[in-house]
Amino acid sequence: MMVVPPRITPLSILGAVLVLALMVERGRCIYCWICNSAYDRNCADPFDNITSALVDCSKRHLEHMPNVEAKVCRKIVQKVYNDFRYVRDCGYLEGDKEGTECIRRAGTISVLMKYCSCKTDGCNAAPSTVGTTNLQWVLAVALLVPLYSVLLK
């Protein structure tokens, strides 16, 4: 009996590469903008990164959590009375709503806070910070695969 080796097609190679890319993305470091509008007015919205640089968050560690690596980029908007402050930084702890929407909090004496988190490099530059999820990548691939197979014919 003759064993026929499986046929490797461009489509199967593309599928394997995409699966690997989605798996690798979870283990890589994230680059975020780090600034505070109290010290740098370019940090406010609209964000102007002329005085900032993307920072590799895996190189930054917190003293009180030395073994925790940054997983998200974070943008915080603070409003105290009518004074706004914008803080962009690495985020170390993920919440339930990370990457899906901003969380708003109200404090005493006219204090308002908005925390936005996202999971893609440099995503905390946007006015409304929401990162690309794996589901969005899968949907994009699902749309591209039929197009790719049509082009091969």
PDB file of C-alpha atoms in Angstrom:
ATOM      1  CA  MET A   1       0.000   0.000   0.000  1.00  0.00           C
ATOM      2  CA  MET A   2       1.370   3.359  -1.055  1.00  0.00           C
ATOM      3  CA  VAL A   3       1.180   6.266   1.387  1.00  0.00           C
ATOM      4  CA  VAL A   4       0.438   9.593  -0.256  1.00  0.00           C
ATOM      5  CA  PRO A   5       2.077  12.486   1.580  1.00  0.00           C
ATOM      6  CA  PRO A   6      -0.219  15.385   2.435  1.00  0.00           C
ATOM      7  CA  ARG A   7      -0.204  18.147  -0.137  1.00  0.00           C
ATOM      8  CA  ILE A   8       1.142  21.431   1.137  1.00  0.00           C
ATOM      9  CA  THR A   9      -0.733  24.286  -0.449  1.00  0.00           C
ATOM     10  CA  PRO A  10      -0.152  28.018  -0.174  1.00  0.00           C
ATOM     11  CA  LEU A  11      -3.446  28.230   1.708  1.00  0.00           C
ATOM     12  CA  SER A  12      -2.312  25.703   4.348  1.00  0.00           C
ATOM     13  CA  ILE A  13       0.970  27.602   4.769  1.00  0.00           C
ATOM     14  CA  LEU A  14      -0.939  30.878   5.193  1.00  0.00           C
ATOM     15  CA  GLY A  15      -3.193  29.244   7.790  1.00  0.00           C
ATOM     16  CA  ALA A  16      -0.228  27.897   9.754  1.00  0.00           C
ATOM     17  CA  VAL A  17       1.537  31.274   9.712  1.00  0.00           C
ATOM     18  CA  LEU A  18      -1.595  33.065  10.932  1.00  0.00           C
ATOM     19  CA  VAL A  19      -2.132  30.590  13.768  1.00  0.00           C
ATOM     20  CA  LEU A  20       1.501  31.030  14.847  1.00  0.00           C
ATOM     21  CA  ALA A  21       1.223  34.821  14.627  1.00  0.00           C
ATOM     22  CA  LEU A  22      -1.832  34.833  16.884  1.00  0.00           C
ATOM     23  CA  MET A  23      -0.058  32.610  19.405  1.00  0.00           C
ATOM     24  CA  VAL A  24       3.177  34.646  19.408  1.00  0.00           C
ATOM     25  CA  GLU A  25       1.333  37.933  19.892  1.00  0.00           C
ATOM     26  CA  ARG A  26       0.387  36.938  23.432  1.00  0.00           C
ATOM     27  CA  GLY A  27       4.014  36.469  24.499  1.00  0.00           C
ATOM     28  CA  ARG A  28       5.592  39.579  23.053  1.00  0.00           C
ATOM     29  CA  CYS A  29       6.348  42.835  24.810  1.00  0.00           C
ATOM     30  CA  ILE A  30       4.278  45.943  24.269  1.00  0.00           C
ATOM     31  CA  TYR A  31       5.487  49.438  23.384  1.00  0.00           C
ATOM     32  CA  CYS A  32       3.562  52.381  24.847  1.00  0.00           C
ATOM     33  CA  TRP A  33       3.748  56.149  24.932  1.00  0.00           C
ATOM     34  CA  ILE A  34       4.817  57.463  28.344  1.00  0.00           C
ATOM     35  CA  CYS A  35       4.149  61.074  29.260  1.00  0.00           C
ATOM     36  CA  ASN A  36       2.204  63.356  31.596  1.00  0.00           C
ATOM     37  CA  SER A  37       0.574  66.600  30.473  1.00  0.00           C
ATOM     38  CA  ALA A  38       1.471  68.204  33.827  1.00  0.00           C
ATOM     39  CA  TYR A  39       5.084  68.214  32.608  1.00  0.00           C
ATOM     40  CA  ASP A  40       4.627  68.033  28.824  1.00  0.00           C
ATOM     41  CA  ARG A  41       1.710  69.826  27.159  1.00  0.00           C
ATOM     42  CA  ASN A  42       2.166  67.695  24.015  1.00  0.00           C
ATOM     43  CA  CYS A  43       0.835  64.738  26.024  1.00  0.00           C
ATOM     44  CA  ALA A  44      -2.685  66.219  26.067  1.00  0.00           C
ATOM     45  CA  ASP A  45      -5.293  65.541  23.372  1.00  0.00           C
ATOM     46  CA  PRO A  46      -4.755  65.949  20.522  1.00  0.00           C
ATOM     47  CA  PHE A  47      -1.582  63.976  21.263  1.00  0.00           C
ATOM     48  CA  ASP A  48       1.643  65.221  19.670  1.00  0.00           C
ATOM     49  CA  ASN A  49       4.447  62.701  20.091  1.00  0.00           C
ATOM     50  CA  ILE A  50       7.183  65.149  19.094  1.00  0.00           C
ATOM     51  CA  THR A  51       8.577  65.143  22.654  1.00  0.00           C
ATOM     52  CA  SER A  52       7.840  61.493  23.483  1.00  0.00           C
ATOM     53  CA  ALA A  53       9.103  58.139  22.287  1.00  0.00           C
ATOM     54  CA  LEU A  54       7.568  54.683  22.344  1.00  0.00           C
ATOM     55  CA  VAL A  55       8.954  52.772  25.317  1.00  0.00           C
ATOM     56  CA  ASP A  56       9.465  48.997  25.567  1.00  0.00           C
ATOM     57  CA  CYS A  57       7.344  48.272  28.632  1.00  0.00           C
ATOM     58  CA  SER A  58       9.137  44.967  29.293  1.00  0.00           C
ATOM     59  CA  LYS A  59      12.153  47.057  30.355  1.00  0.00           C
ATOM     60  CA  ARG A  60      10.189  48.909  33.044  1.00  0.00           C
ATOM     61  CA  HIS A  61       9.410  47.273  36.386  1.00  0.00           C
ATOM     62  CA  LEU A  62       7.477  48.451  39.397  1.00  0.00           C
ATOM     63  CA  GLU A  63       9.186  48.319  42.797  1.00  0.00           C
ATOM     64  CA  HIS A  64       6.082  46.973  44.522  1.00  0.00           C
ATOM     65  CA  MET A  65       5.421  44.340  41.784  1.00  0.00           C
ATOM     66  CA  PRO A  66       8.890  43.369  40.465  1.00  0.00           C
ATOM     67  CA  ASN A  67       7.801  40.145  38.725  1.00  0.00           C
ATOM     68  CA  VAL A  68       4.802  41.600  36.878  1.00  0.00           C
ATOM     69  CA  GLU A  69       5.273  42.616  33.233  1.00  0.00           C
ATOM     70  CA  ALA A  70       3.222  45.241  31.443  1.00  0.00           C
ATOM     71  CA  LYS A  71       0.407  43.748  29.384  1.00  0.00           C
ATOM     72  CA  VAL A  72      -1.417  46.836  28.134  1.00  0.00           C
ATOM     73  CA  CYS A  73      -0.930  50.479  27.288  1.00  0.00           C
ATOM     74  CA  ARG A  74      -2.947  52.869  29.379  1.00  0.00           C
ATOM     75  CA  LYS A  75      -4.250  56.385  28.946  1.00  0.00           C
ATOM     76  CA  ILE A  76      -5.724  58.206  31.926  1.00  0.00           C
ATOM     77  CA  VAL A  77      -7.633  61.469  31.696  1.00  0.00           C
ATOM     78  CA  GLN A  78      -8.082  63.277  35.018  1.00  0.00           C
ATOM     79  CA  LYS A  79     -10.354  66.265  35.473  1.00  0.00           C
ATOM     80  CA  VAL A  80     -10.117  68.202  38.730  1.00  0.00           C
ATOM     81  CA  TYR A  81     -12.496  71.151  38.629  1.00  0.00           C
ATOM     82  CA  ASN A  82     -11.811  72.440  35.108  1.00  0.00           C
ATOM     83  CA  ASP A  83      -8.182  71.351  34.896  1.00  0.00           C
ATOM     84  CA  PHE A  84      -7.449  68.318  32.683  1.00  0.00           C
ATOM     85  CA  ARG A  85      -4.373  66.094  32.993  1.00  0.00           C
ATOM     86  CA  TYR A  86      -3.439  63.327  30.541  1.00  0.00           C
ATOM     87  CA  VAL A  87      -1.201  60.442  31.586  1.00  0.00           C
ATOM     88  CA  ARG A  88      -0.010  57.814  29.090  1.00  0.00           C
ATOM     89  CA  ASP A  89       1.895  54.819  30.442  1.00  0.00           C
ATOM     90  CA  CYS A  90       2.379  51.056  30.530  1.00  0.00           C
ATOM     91  CA  GLY A  91      -0.346  49.071  32.296  1.00  0.00           C
ATOM     92  CA  TYR A  92       0.543  46.104  34.469  1.00  0.00           C
ATOM     93  CA  LEU A  93      -2.805  44.719  35.580  1.00  0.00           C
ATOM     94  CA  GLU A  94      -5.669  43.883  33.261  1.00  0.00           C
ATOM     95  CA  GLY A  95      -9.249  44.478  34.290  1.00  0.00           C
ATOM     96  CA  ASP A  96     -12.444  42.818  33.085  1.00  0.00           C
ATOM     97  CA  LYS A  97     -13.061  45.427  30.398  1.00  0.00           C
ATOM     98  CA  GLU A  98      -9.493  45.886  29.133  1.00  0.00           C
ATOM     99  CA  GLY A  99      -9.300  46.705  25.452  1.00  0.00           C
ATOM    100  CA  THR A 100     -13.043  47.025  25.044  1.00  0.00           C
ATOM    101  CA  GLU A 101     -13.947  50.387  26.487  1.00  0.00           C
ATOM    102  CA  CYS A 102     -12.866  53.122  28.825  1.00  0.00           C
ATOM    103  CA  ILE A 103     -13.770  53.003  32.496  1.00  0.00           C
ATOM    104  CA  ARG A 104     -15.059  56.218  34.063  1.00  0.00           C
ATOM    105  CA  ARG A 105     -14.855  57.033  37.765  1.00  0.00           C
ATOM    106  CA  ALA A 106     -16.121  60.014  39.730  1.00  0.00           C
ATOM    107  CA  GLY A 107     -14.595  61.158  42.988  1.00  0.00           C
ATOM    108  CA  THR A 108     -15.320  63.894  45.470  1.00  0.00           C
ATOM    109  CA  ILE A 109     -15.015  67.632  44.876  1.00  0.00           C
ATOM    110  CA  SER A 110     -15.356  67.645  41.087  1.00  0.00           C
ATOM    111  CA  VAL A 111     -12.830  64.878  40.364  1.00  0.00           C
ATOM    112  CA  LEU A 112     -13.456  62.771  37.246  1.00  0.00           C
ATOM    113  CA  MET A 113     -11.208  60.002  35.879  1.00  0.00           C
ATOM    114  CA  LYS A 114     -11.273  58.031  32.657  1.00  0.00           C
ATOM    115  CA  TYR A 115      -9.026  54.950  32.274  1.00  0.00           C
ATOM    116  CA  CYS A 116      -8.531  53.513  28.787  1.00  0.00           C
ATOM    117  CA  SER A 117      -6.435  50.423  28.056  1.00  0.00           C
ATOM    118  CA  CYS A 118      -5.402  48.669  24.865  1.00  0.00           C
ATOM    119  CA  LYS A 119      -3.112  45.842  23.776  1.00  0.00           C
ATOM    120  CA  THR A 120      -1.309  47.046  20.642  1.00  0.00           C
ATOM    121  CA  ASP A 121       1.924  48.999  20.292  1.00  0.00           C
ATOM    122  CA  GLY A 122       1.446  52.757  20.609  1.00  0.00           C
ATOM    123  CA  CYS A 123      -2.321  52.461  20.952  1.00  0.00           C
ATOM    124  CA  ASN A 124      -2.495  54.863  23.911  1.00  0.00           C
ATOM    125  CA  ALA A 125      -1.943  57.791  21.539  1.00  0.00           C
ATOM    126  CA  ALA A 126      -5.522  57.740  20.299  1.00  0.00           C
ATOM    127  CA  PRO A 127      -8.218  60.026  21.744  1.00  0.00           C
ATOM    128  CA  SER A 128     -10.362  56.937  22.392  1.00  0.00           C
ATOM    129  CA  THR A 129      -8.130  53.981  23.176  1.00  0.00           C
ATOM    130  CA  VAL A 130      -9.335  50.557  22.082  1.00  0.00           C
ATOM    131  CA  GLY A 131      -6.908  47.947  20.760  1.00  0.00           C
ATOM    132  CA  THR A 132      -7.278  45.343  18.065  1.00  0.00           C
ATOM    133  CA  THR A 133      -8.479  42.038  19.484  1.00  0.00           C
ATOM    134  CA  ASN A 134      -7.667  38.563  18.251  1.00  0.00           C
ATOM    135  CA  LEU A 135     -11.285  38.255  17.109  1.00  0.00           C
ATOM    136  CA  GLN A 136     -10.775  41.192  14.749  1.00  0.00           C
ATOM    137  CA  TRP A 137      -7.676  39.474  13.311  1.00  0.00           C
ATOM    138  CA  VAL A 138      -9.586  36.216  12.820  1.00  0.00           C
ATOM    139  CA  LEU A 139     -12.389  38.052  11.019  1.00  0.00           C
ATOM    140  CA  ALA A 140      -9.879  39.796   8.766  1.00  0.00           C
ATOM    141  CA  VAL A 141      -8.273  36.463   7.902  1.00  0.00           C
ATOM    142  CA  ALA A 142     -11.678  34.878   7.292  1.00  0.00           C
ATOM    143  CA  LEU A 143     -12.347  37.581   4.709  1.00  0.00           C
ATOM    144  CA  LEU A 144      -8.904  37.346   3.103  1.00  0.00           C
ATOM    145  CA  VAL A 145      -8.724  33.549   2.740  1.00  0.00           C
ATOM    146  CA  PRO A 146     -11.523  33.326   0.120  1.00  0.00           C
ATOM    147  CA  LEU A 147      -9.944  36.218  -1.769  1.00  0.00           C
ATOM    148  CA  TYR A 148      -6.551  34.486  -1.661  1.00  0.00           C
ATOM    149  CA  SER A 149      -8.017  31.206  -3.003  1.00  0.00           C
ATOM    150  CA  VAL A 150      -9.706  33.069  -5.872  1.00  0.00           C
ATOM    151  CA  LEU A 151      -6.392  34.682  -6.793  1.00  0.00           C
ATOM    152  CA  LEU A 152      -4.670  31.272  -6.896  1.00  0.00           C
ATOM    153  CA  LYS A 153      -7.078  29.923  -9.524  1.00  0.00           C
TER     154      LYS A 153
END
